[in-house]
Amino acid sequence: MIQANDVGDVRAVVRVLDLLRELNQNDASAISDLHRKLQLPKATVHRLLATLKSAGFVAVDAGSKTYRLTAKVLELSGGYTERSQLLEVSAPYLRQTTKKIRWPLAIGVLDNFNILVRFSTMPYSPLAVQATTVGHRLGLLESAMGNAYLAHCDEVQREILVETLMTQAQNPKAIQKLFLQKVDITRRQGYGLRLPLRNGESATIAVPIGQGKDILGVLGLTTFGRLMTANLLVSHQRKLEEYAQEILRRISASGTP
């Protein structure tokens, strides 16, 4: 909770962010311009610029007395990757979608030769098998999300992933054979699929978000195994592909990180 004596500090942070945003709109800005656009006292603008300059984020041209951003500001965006953008764009859209269709949806990304579930709408779905799958690590060969990723990533990445799996296996030839089978089946049916081994277990269908070198992750739907009938699989595949395309469209509209 923000305390009364913290309000001034919070306001200062907001002002700094507004100032950085305004500096980002122009090659160079004078204090008078920043004062007018931000509606802040010139003394305040000067103090904020001096702080940013001492931290290395802003440089001043002595001749024109204008300020500009330095390359150091790139450090502020280093942690914002395509994955960050994927989650930022897809999360609100998928939450809204689940509230409408009722089915639980999830986003998985490649992480250290596994698929890591980074987002799930299970908390918003009456058809969810558990509270959430966020944080779950799924095998590339054993999971629907893993199969979908392997079948649709680019050839170079696929070879690296498979070679790594083979080096970790007791029977590399069996892993290679299973890999070829999984990729072939997934490509032919158009989606990754994990069906329950026993009654009462869950099932998952997954499609890629992007293709080849442009694949960002996978979109999956996990629910009770008995609900994943052949007819529903056809319907789920079509809808998941539509949702994946909409996510890509929204990412494109939001700009490249």
PDB file of C-alpha atoms in Angstrom:
ATOM      1  CA  MET A   1       0.000   0.000   0.000  1.00  0.00           C
ATOM      2  CA  ILE A   2       1.272   3.475  -0.869  1.00  0.00           C
ATOM      3  CA  GLN A   3       1.801   5.555   2.266  1.00  0.00           C
ATOM      4  CA  ALA A   4       1.197   9.295   2.427  1.00  0.00           C
ATOM      5  CA  ASN A   5       4.921  10.074   2.542  1.00  0.00           C
ATOM      6  CA  ASP A   6       5.465   7.894  -0.537  1.00  0.00           C
ATOM      7  CA  VAL A   7       3.138   9.895  -2.768  1.00  0.00           C
ATOM      8  CA  GLY A   8       5.805  12.427  -3.673  1.00  0.00           C
ATOM      9  CA  ASP A   9       8.226   9.661  -4.649  1.00  0.00           C
ATOM     10  CA  VAL A  10       5.582   7.966  -6.793  1.00  0.00           C
ATOM     11  CA  ARG A  11       4.775  11.257  -8.512  1.00  0.00           C
ATOM     12  CA  ALA A  12       8.471  11.800  -9.247  1.00  0.00           C
ATOM     13  CA  VAL A  13       8.756   8.347 -10.825  1.00  0.00           C
ATOM     14  CA  VAL A  14       5.717   9.025 -13.004  1.00  0.00           C
ATOM     15  CA  ARG A  15       7.211  12.332 -14.090  1.00  0.00           C
ATOM     16  CA  VAL A  16      10.493  10.684 -15.038  1.00  0.00           C
ATOM     17  CA  LEU A  17       8.657   8.092 -17.121  1.00  0.00           C
ATOM     18  CA  ASP A  18       6.611  10.801 -18.839  1.00  0.00           C
ATOM     19  CA  LEU A  19       9.809  12.721 -19.540  1.00  0.00           C
ATOM     20  CA  LEU A  20      11.540   9.680 -21.033  1.00  0.00           C
ATOM     21  CA  ARG A  21       8.486   9.004 -23.178  1.00  0.00           C
ATOM     22  CA  GLU A  22       8.486  12.570 -24.471  1.00  0.00           C
ATOM     23  CA  LEU A  23      12.229  12.530 -25.171  1.00  0.00           C
ATOM     24  CA  ASN A  24      11.678   9.359 -27.146  1.00  0.00           C
ATOM     25  CA  GLN A  25       9.373  11.218 -29.538  1.00  0.00           C
ATOM     26  CA  ASN A  26      12.073  13.628 -30.761  1.00  0.00           C
ATOM     27  CA  ASP A  27      15.736  13.618 -31.712  1.00  0.00           C
ATOM     28  CA  ALA A  28      16.360  16.533 -29.356  1.00  0.00           C
ATOM     29  CA  SER A  29      14.204  18.615 -27.015  1.00  0.00           C
ATOM     30  CA  ALA A  30      14.672  21.928 -25.262  1.00  0.00           C
ATOM     31  CA  ILE A  31      13.591  22.472 -21.662  1.00  0.00           C
ATOM     32  CA  SER A  32      10.989  24.986 -22.847  1.00  0.00           C
ATOM     33  CA  ASP A  33       9.442  22.344 -25.143  1.00  0.00           C
ATOM     34  CA  LEU A  34       9.351  19.728 -22.384  1.00  0.00           C
ATOM     35  CA  HIS A  35       7.929  22.273 -19.948  1.00  0.00           C
ATOM     36  CA  ARG A  36       5.086  23.060 -22.368  1.00  0.00           C
ATOM     37  CA  LYS A  37       4.274  19.476 -23.377  1.00  0.00           C
ATOM     38  CA  LEU A  38       4.487  17.948 -19.902  1.00  0.00           C
ATOM     39  CA  GLN A  39       2.981  20.967 -18.150  1.00  0.00           C
ATOM     40  CA  LEU A  40       5.664  20.860 -15.479  1.00  0.00           C
ATOM     41  CA  PRO A  41       7.637  23.772 -14.013  1.00  0.00           C
ATOM     42  CA  LYS A  42      10.895  24.419 -15.861  1.00  0.00           C
ATOM     43  CA  ALA A  43      12.794  23.936 -12.606  1.00  0.00           C
ATOM     44  CA  THR A  44      11.269  20.476 -12.207  1.00  0.00           C
ATOM     45  CA  VAL A  45      12.082  19.536 -15.808  1.00  0.00           C
ATOM     46  CA  HIS A  46      15.649  20.749 -15.335  1.00  0.00           C
ATOM     47  CA  ARG A  47      16.042  18.744 -12.124  1.00  0.00           C
ATOM     48  CA  LEU A  48      14.710  15.551 -13.722  1.00  0.00           C
ATOM     49  CA  LEU A  49      16.948  15.987 -16.777  1.00  0.00           C
ATOM     50  CA  ALA A  50      19.969  16.550 -14.538  1.00  0.00           C
ATOM     51  CA  THR A  51      19.191  13.304 -12.689  1.00  0.00           C
ATOM     52  CA  LEU A  52      18.811  11.348 -15.930  1.00  0.00           C
ATOM     53  CA  LYS A  53      22.003  12.908 -17.296  1.00  0.00           C
ATOM     54  CA  SER A  54      23.984  11.911 -14.219  1.00  0.00           C
ATOM     55  CA  ALA A  55      22.649   8.348 -14.592  1.00  0.00           C
ATOM     56  CA  GLY A  56      23.743   8.287 -18.234  1.00  0.00           C
ATOM     57  CA  PHE A  57      20.305   8.060 -19.838  1.00  0.00           C
ATOM     58  CA  VAL A  58      20.276  11.599 -21.232  1.00  0.00           C
ATOM     59  CA  ALA A  59      22.900  13.778 -22.949  1.00  0.00           C
ATOM     60  CA  VAL A  60      22.837  17.545 -23.501  1.00  0.00           C
ATOM     61  CA  ASP A  61      24.092  19.486 -26.499  1.00  0.00           C
ATOM     62  CA  ALA A  62      25.929  22.479 -25.047  1.00  0.00           C
ATOM     63  CA  GLY A  63      25.501  24.568 -28.199  1.00  0.00           C
ATOM     64  CA  SER A  64      21.758  24.204 -28.735  1.00  0.00           C
ATOM     65  CA  LYS A  65      21.004  23.416 -25.076  1.00  0.00           C
ATOM     66  CA  THR A  66      18.807  20.510 -26.134  1.00  0.00           C
ATOM     67  CA  TYR A  67      18.525  17.085 -24.551  1.00  0.00           C
ATOM     68  CA  ARG A  68      18.434  13.664 -26.160  1.00  0.00           C
ATOM     69  CA  LEU A  69      18.335  10.048 -25.055  1.00  0.00           C
ATOM     70  CA  THR A  70      21.510   7.968 -25.017  1.00  0.00           C
ATOM     71  CA  ALA A  71      22.011   4.325 -25.964  1.00  0.00           C
ATOM     72  CA  LYS A  72      21.807   3.460 -22.258  1.00  0.00           C
ATOM     73  CA  VAL A  73      17.995   3.603 -22.453  1.00  0.00           C
ATOM     74  CA  LEU A  74      18.148   0.374 -24.466  1.00  0.00           C
ATOM     75  CA  GLU A  75      18.990  -1.349 -21.184  1.00  0.00           C
ATOM     76  CA  LEU A  76      15.475  -0.528 -20.011  1.00  0.00           C
ATOM     77  CA  SER A  77      13.938  -2.599 -22.802  1.00  0.00           C
ATOM     78  CA  GLY A  78      16.374  -5.511 -22.765  1.00  0.00           C
ATOM     79  CA  GLY A  79      14.030  -7.642 -20.683  1.00  0.00           C
ATOM     80  CA  TYR A  80      11.083  -7.070 -22.990  1.00  0.00           C
ATOM     81  CA  THR A  81      11.320  -9.832 -25.576  1.00  0.00           C
ATOM     82  CA  GLU A  82       9.033 -11.464 -28.110  1.00  0.00           C
ATOM     83  CA  ARG A  83       7.891 -13.769 -25.318  1.00  0.00           C
ATOM     84  CA  SER A  84       7.019 -10.778 -23.149  1.00  0.00           C
ATOM     85  CA  GLN A  85       5.038  -9.302 -26.003  1.00  0.00           C
ATOM     86  CA  LEU A  86       3.327 -12.645 -26.644  1.00  0.00           C
ATOM     87  CA  LEU A  87       2.095 -12.839 -23.054  1.00  0.00           C
ATOM     88  CA  GLU A  88       1.193  -9.161 -22.814  1.00  0.00           C
ATOM     89  CA  VAL A  89      -0.924  -9.327 -25.972  1.00  0.00           C
ATOM     90  CA  SER A  90      -2.443 -12.787 -25.550  1.00  0.00           C
ATOM     91  CA  ALA A  91      -3.348 -12.778 -21.841  1.00  0.00           C
ATOM     92  CA  PRO A  92      -6.257 -10.301 -21.897  1.00  0.00           C
ATOM     93  CA  TYR A  93      -7.494 -11.660 -25.220  1.00  0.00           C
ATOM     94  CA  LEU A  94      -7.492 -15.277 -24.037  1.00  0.00           C
ATOM     95  CA  ARG A  95      -9.120 -14.412 -20.716  1.00  0.00           C
ATOM     96  CA  GLN A  96     -11.904 -12.674 -22.607  1.00  0.00           C
ATOM     97  CA  THR A  97     -12.173 -15.615 -25.011  1.00  0.00           C
ATOM     98  CA  THR A  98     -12.429 -18.196 -22.233  1.00  0.00           C
ATOM     99  CA  LYS A  99     -15.153 -16.203 -20.497  1.00  0.00           C
ATOM    100  CA  LYS A 100     -17.083 -16.397 -23.756  1.00  0.00           C
ATOM    101  CA  ILE A 101     -16.422 -19.989 -24.883  1.00  0.00           C
ATOM    102  CA  ARG A 102     -15.878 -21.473 -21.383  1.00  0.00           C
ATOM    103  CA  TRP A 103     -12.961 -23.687 -22.470  1.00  0.00           C
ATOM    104  CA  PRO A 104      -9.553 -23.245 -20.729  1.00  0.00           C
ATOM    105  CA  LEU A 105      -6.666 -21.987 -22.887  1.00  0.00           C
ATOM    106  CA  ALA A 106      -2.929 -21.805 -22.252  1.00  0.00           C
ATOM    107  CA  ILE A 107       0.257 -20.399 -23.777  1.00  0.00           C
ATOM    108  CA  GLY A 108       3.450 -22.470 -23.795  1.00  0.00           C
ATOM    109  CA  VAL A 109       6.940 -21.389 -24.872  1.00  0.00           C
ATOM    110  CA  LEU A 110      10.168 -23.284 -25.483  1.00  0.00           C
ATOM    111  CA  ASP A 111      12.377 -23.145 -22.400  1.00  0.00           C
ATOM    112  CA  ASN A 112      15.534 -25.223 -21.943  1.00  0.00           C
ATOM    113  CA  PHE A 113      14.367 -28.043 -24.230  1.00  0.00           C
ATOM    114  CA  ASN A 114      10.926 -28.209 -22.637  1.00  0.00           C
ATOM    115  CA  ILE A 115       7.665 -26.383 -23.116  1.00  0.00           C
ATOM    116  CA  LEU A 116       6.994 -24.058 -20.194  1.00  0.00           C
ATOM    117  CA  VAL A 117       3.387 -23.039 -19.608  1.00  0.00           C
ATOM    118  CA  ARG A 118       3.518 -19.277 -19.103  1.00  0.00           C
ATOM    119  CA  PHE A 119      -0.175 -18.401 -19.065  1.00  0.00           C
ATOM    120  CA  SER A 120      -3.442 -20.225 -18.439  1.00  0.00           C
ATOM    121  CA  THR A 121      -7.110 -19.247 -18.312  1.00  0.00           C
ATOM    122  CA  MET A 122      -8.049 -22.245 -16.164  1.00  0.00           C
ATOM    123  CA  PRO A 123      -9.128 -19.967 -13.284  1.00  0.00           C
ATOM    124  CA  TYR A 124     -11.807 -18.567 -15.616  1.00  0.00           C
ATOM    125  CA  SER A 125     -13.084 -21.882 -16.990  1.00  0.00           C
ATOM    126  CA  PRO A 126     -15.690 -24.278 -15.543  1.00  0.00           C
ATOM    127  CA  LEU A 127     -14.128 -27.022 -17.707  1.00  0.00           C
ATOM    128  CA  ALA A 128     -10.644 -26.773 -16.205  1.00  0.00           C
ATOM    129  CA  VAL A 129      -9.051 -29.892 -14.716  1.00  0.00           C
ATOM    130  CA  GLN A 130      -7.152 -27.896 -12.064  1.00  0.00           C
ATOM    131  CA  ALA A 131      -6.628 -24.361 -10.795  1.00  0.00           C
ATOM    132  CA  THR A 132      -3.848 -23.591 -13.300  1.00  0.00           C
ATOM    133  CA  THR A 133      -1.020 -25.167 -15.282  1.00  0.00           C
ATOM    134  CA  VAL A 134       1.231 -22.084 -15.199  1.00  0.00           C
ATOM    135  CA  GLY A 135       4.795 -23.124 -14.447  1.00  0.00           C
ATOM    136  CA  HIS A 136       4.338 -26.697 -15.665  1.00  0.00           C
ATOM    137  CA  ARG A 137       7.207 -28.058 -17.783  1.00  0.00           C
ATOM    138  CA  LEU A 138       6.127 -30.387 -20.570  1.00  0.00           C
ATOM    139  CA  GLY A 139       8.260 -32.791 -22.585  1.00  0.00           C
ATOM    140  CA  LEU A 140       8.621 -32.109 -26.286  1.00  0.00           C
ATOM    141  CA  LEU A 141       7.791 -35.689 -27.239  1.00  0.00           C
ATOM    142  CA  GLU A 142       5.304 -36.459 -24.476  1.00  0.00           C
ATOM    143  CA  SER A 143       3.021 -33.422 -24.610  1.00  0.00           C
ATOM    144  CA  ALA A 144       0.579 -31.965 -27.131  1.00  0.00           C
ATOM    145  CA  MET A 145       2.270 -28.572 -26.838  1.00  0.00           C
ATOM    146  CA  GLY A 146       5.688 -30.138 -27.354  1.00  0.00           C
ATOM    147  CA  ASN A 147       4.511 -32.053 -30.429  1.00  0.00           C
ATOM    148  CA  ALA A 148       2.950 -28.914 -31.913  1.00  0.00           C
ATOM    149  CA  TYR A 149       6.176 -26.981 -31.402  1.00  0.00           C
ATOM    150  CA  LEU A 150       8.448 -29.679 -32.829  1.00  0.00           C
ATOM    151  CA  ALA A 151       6.285 -30.154 -35.910  1.00  0.00           C
ATOM    152  CA  HIS A 152       6.138 -26.465 -36.802  1.00  0.00           C
ATOM    153  CA  CYS A 153       9.456 -24.891 -35.753  1.00  0.00           C
ATOM    154  CA  ASP A 154      12.170 -24.403 -38.388  1.00  0.00           C
ATOM    155  CA  GLU A 155      14.318 -27.329 -39.510  1.00  0.00           C
ATOM    156  CA  VAL A 156      17.559 -26.127 -37.911  1.00  0.00           C
ATOM    157  CA  GLN A 157      15.971 -25.669 -34.504  1.00  0.00           C
ATOM    158  CA  ARG A 158      14.181 -29.011 -34.790  1.00  0.00           C
ATOM    159  CA  GLU A 159      17.463 -30.823 -35.502  1.00  0.00           C
ATOM    160  CA  ILE A 160      19.103 -29.195 -32.480  1.00  0.00           C
ATOM    161  CA  LEU A 161      16.203 -30.136 -30.218  1.00  0.00           C
ATOM    162  CA  VAL A 162      16.144 -33.735 -31.409  1.00  0.00           C
ATOM    163  CA  GLU A 163      19.913 -34.150 -31.135  1.00  0.00           C
ATOM    164  CA  THR A 164      19.733 -32.875 -27.573  1.00  0.00           C
ATOM    165  CA  LEU A 165      16.928 -35.273 -26.708  1.00  0.00           C
ATOM    166  CA  MET A 166      18.933 -38.148 -28.192  1.00  0.00           C
ATOM    167  CA  THR A 167      22.048 -37.347 -26.148  1.00  0.00           C
ATOM    168  CA  GLN A 168      19.947 -37.472 -22.979  1.00  0.00           C
ATOM    169  CA  ALA A 169      18.241 -40.772 -23.849  1.00  0.00           C
ATOM    170  CA  GLN A 170      19.302 -44.296 -22.945  1.00  0.00           C
ATOM    171  CA  ASN A 171      18.062 -45.484 -26.339  1.00  0.00           C
ATOM    172  CA  PRO A 172      18.765 -42.704 -28.890  1.00  0.00           C
ATOM    173  CA  LYS A 173      17.465 -44.701 -31.861  1.00  0.00           C
ATOM    174  CA  ALA A 174      14.114 -45.218 -30.145  1.00  0.00           C
ATOM    175  CA  ILE A 175      13.883 -41.486 -29.428  1.00  0.00           C
ATOM    176  CA  GLN A 176      14.680 -40.642 -33.051  1.00  0.00           C
ATOM    177  CA  LYS A 177      12.003 -43.072 -34.275  1.00  0.00           C
ATOM    178  CA  LEU A 178       9.451 -41.661 -31.835  1.00  0.00           C
ATOM    179  CA  PHE A 179      10.339 -38.133 -32.905  1.00  0.00           C
ATOM    180  CA  LEU A 180       9.777 -38.897 -36.582  1.00  0.00           C
ATOM    181  CA  GLN A 181       6.439 -40.516 -35.767  1.00  0.00           C
ATOM    182  CA  LYS A 182       5.285 -37.608 -33.613  1.00  0.00           C
ATOM    183  CA  VAL A 183       6.229 -34.972 -36.172  1.00  0.00           C
ATOM    184  CA  ASP A 184       4.597 -36.883 -39.013  1.00  0.00           C
ATOM    185  CA  ILE A 185       1.343 -37.455 -37.121  1.00  0.00           C
ATOM    186  CA  THR A 186       1.181 -33.880 -35.835  1.00  0.00           C
ATOM    187  CA  ARG A 187       1.768 -32.414 -39.289  1.00  0.00           C
ATOM    188  CA  ARG A 188      -0.885 -34.629 -40.873  1.00  0.00           C
ATOM    189  CA  GLN A 189      -3.580 -33.910 -38.297  1.00  0.00           C
ATOM    190  CA  GLY A 190      -2.627 -30.252 -37.943  1.00  0.00           C
ATOM    191  CA  TYR A 191      -2.348 -30.190 -34.146  1.00  0.00           C
ATOM    192  CA  GLY A 192      -0.521 -31.748 -31.231  1.00  0.00           C
ATOM    193  CA  LEU A 193      -2.629 -34.143 -29.194  1.00  0.00           C
ATOM    194  CA  ARG A 194      -2.282 -35.843 -25.835  1.00  0.00           C
ATOM    195  CA  LEU A 195      -5.071 -38.231 -24.929  1.00  0.00           C
ATOM    196  CA  PRO A 196      -5.603 -39.734 -21.460  1.00  0.00           C
ATOM    197  CA  LEU A 197      -3.966 -43.064 -20.666  1.00  0.00           C
ATOM    198  CA  ARG A 198      -6.536 -43.836 -17.974  1.00  0.00           C
ATOM    199  CA  ASN A 199     -10.094 -42.858 -17.170  1.00  0.00           C
ATOM    200  CA  GLY A 200     -10.361 -39.579 -15.344  1.00  0.00           C
ATOM    201  CA  GLU A 201      -7.208 -38.054 -16.804  1.00  0.00           C
ATOM    202  CA  SER A 202      -7.030 -34.886 -18.887  1.00  0.00           C
ATOM    203  CA  ALA A 203      -6.444 -34.402 -22.609  1.00  0.00           C
ATOM    204  CA  THR A 204      -4.758 -31.557 -24.504  1.00  0.00           C
ATOM    205  CA  ILE A 205      -4.875 -30.250 -28.052  1.00  0.00           C
ATOM    206  CA  ALA A 206      -2.340 -27.623 -29.170  1.00  0.00           C
ATOM    207  CA  VAL A 207      -1.498 -25.546 -32.252  1.00  0.00           C
ATOM    208  CA  PRO A 208       1.536 -23.354 -33.027  1.00  0.00           C
ATOM    209  CA  ILE A 209       1.562 -19.581 -32.754  1.00  0.00           C
ATOM    210  CA  GLY A 210       3.519 -18.782 -35.894  1.00  0.00           C
ATOM    211  CA  GLN A 211       5.510 -21.086 -38.151  1.00  0.00           C
ATOM    212  CA  GLY A 212       9.162 -21.913 -38.799  1.00  0.00           C
ATOM    213  CA  LYS A 213      11.601 -19.259 -37.637  1.00  0.00           C
ATOM    214  CA  ASP A 214       8.664 -17.059 -36.658  1.00  0.00           C
ATOM    215  CA  ILE A 215       7.126 -19.497 -34.170  1.00  0.00           C
ATOM    216  CA  LEU A 216       6.591 -17.762 -30.830  1.00  0.00           C
ATOM    217  CA  GLY A 217       5.019 -20.545 -28.839  1.00  0.00           C
ATOM    218  CA  VAL A 218       2.005 -22.810 -28.765  1.00  0.00           C
ATOM    219  CA  LEU A 219      -1.635 -22.380 -27.829  1.00  0.00           C
ATOM    220  CA  GLY A 220      -3.282 -25.278 -26.035  1.00  0.00           C
ATOM    221  CA  LEU A 221      -6.582 -26.391 -24.592  1.00  0.00           C
ATOM    222  CA  THR A 222      -6.602 -28.898 -21.709  1.00  0.00           C
ATOM    223  CA  THR A 223      -9.762 -30.370 -20.261  1.00  0.00           C
ATOM    224  CA  PHE A 224     -11.255 -33.620 -19.019  1.00  0.00           C
ATOM    225  CA  GLY A 225     -10.331 -36.486 -21.320  1.00  0.00           C
ATOM    226  CA  ARG A 226     -13.906 -37.680 -21.719  1.00  0.00           C
ATOM    227  CA  LEU A 227     -14.834 -34.303 -23.232  1.00  0.00           C
ATOM    228  CA  MET A 228     -12.195 -34.514 -25.982  1.00  0.00           C
ATOM    229  CA  THR A 229     -14.311 -36.371 -28.550  1.00  0.00           C
ATOM    230  CA  ALA A 230     -13.485 -36.627 -32.266  1.00  0.00           C
ATOM    231  CA  ASN A 231     -16.111 -34.016 -33.158  1.00  0.00           C
ATOM    232  CA  LEU A 232     -14.848 -31.611 -30.530  1.00  0.00           C
ATOM    233  CA  LEU A 233     -11.262 -32.058 -31.723  1.00  0.00           C
ATOM    234  CA  VAL A 234     -12.234 -30.780 -35.152  1.00  0.00           C
ATOM    235  CA  SER A 235     -14.024 -27.820 -33.602  1.00  0.00           C
ATOM    236  CA  HIS A 236     -11.180 -27.110 -31.153  1.00  0.00           C
ATOM    237  CA  GLN A 237      -8.551 -27.192 -33.887  1.00  0.00           C
ATOM    238  CA  ARG A 238     -10.411 -24.676 -36.009  1.00  0.00           C
ATOM    239  CA  LYS A 239     -11.000 -22.331 -33.086  1.00  0.00           C
ATOM    240  CA  LEU A 240      -7.464 -22.614 -31.733  1.00  0.00           C
ATOM    241  CA  GLU A 241      -6.048 -21.784 -35.157  1.00  0.00           C
ATOM    242  CA  GLU A 242      -8.312 -18.727 -35.303  1.00  0.00           C
ATOM    243  CA  TYR A 243      -7.177 -17.633 -31.837  1.00  0.00           C
ATOM    244  CA  ALA A 244      -3.503 -18.142 -32.745  1.00  0.00           C
ATOM    245  CA  GLN A 245      -3.911 -16.016 -35.874  1.00  0.00           C
ATOM    246  CA  GLU A 246      -5.645 -13.307 -33.865  1.00  0.00           C
ATOM    247  CA  ILE A 247      -2.789 -13.273 -31.371  1.00  0.00           C
ATOM    248  CA  LEU A 248      -0.297 -12.840 -34.224  1.00  0.00           C
ATOM    249  CA  ARG A 249      -2.420 -10.053 -35.674  1.00  0.00           C
ATOM    250  CA  ARG A 250      -2.482  -8.246 -32.337  1.00  0.00           C
ATOM    251  CA  ILE A 251       1.253  -8.656 -31.889  1.00  0.00           C
ATOM    252  CA  SER A 252       1.844  -7.194 -35.348  1.00  0.00           C
ATOM    253  CA  ALA A 253      -0.447  -4.277 -34.544  1.00  0.00           C
ATOM    254  CA  SER A 254       1.358  -3.594 -31.268  1.00  0.00           C
ATOM    255  CA  GLY A 255       4.776  -3.348 -32.935  1.00  0.00           C
ATOM    256  CA  THR A 256       7.984  -5.372 -32.719  1.00  0.00           C
ATOM    257  CA  PRO A 257       9.781  -5.275 -29.352  1.00  0.00           C
TER     258      PRO A 257
END
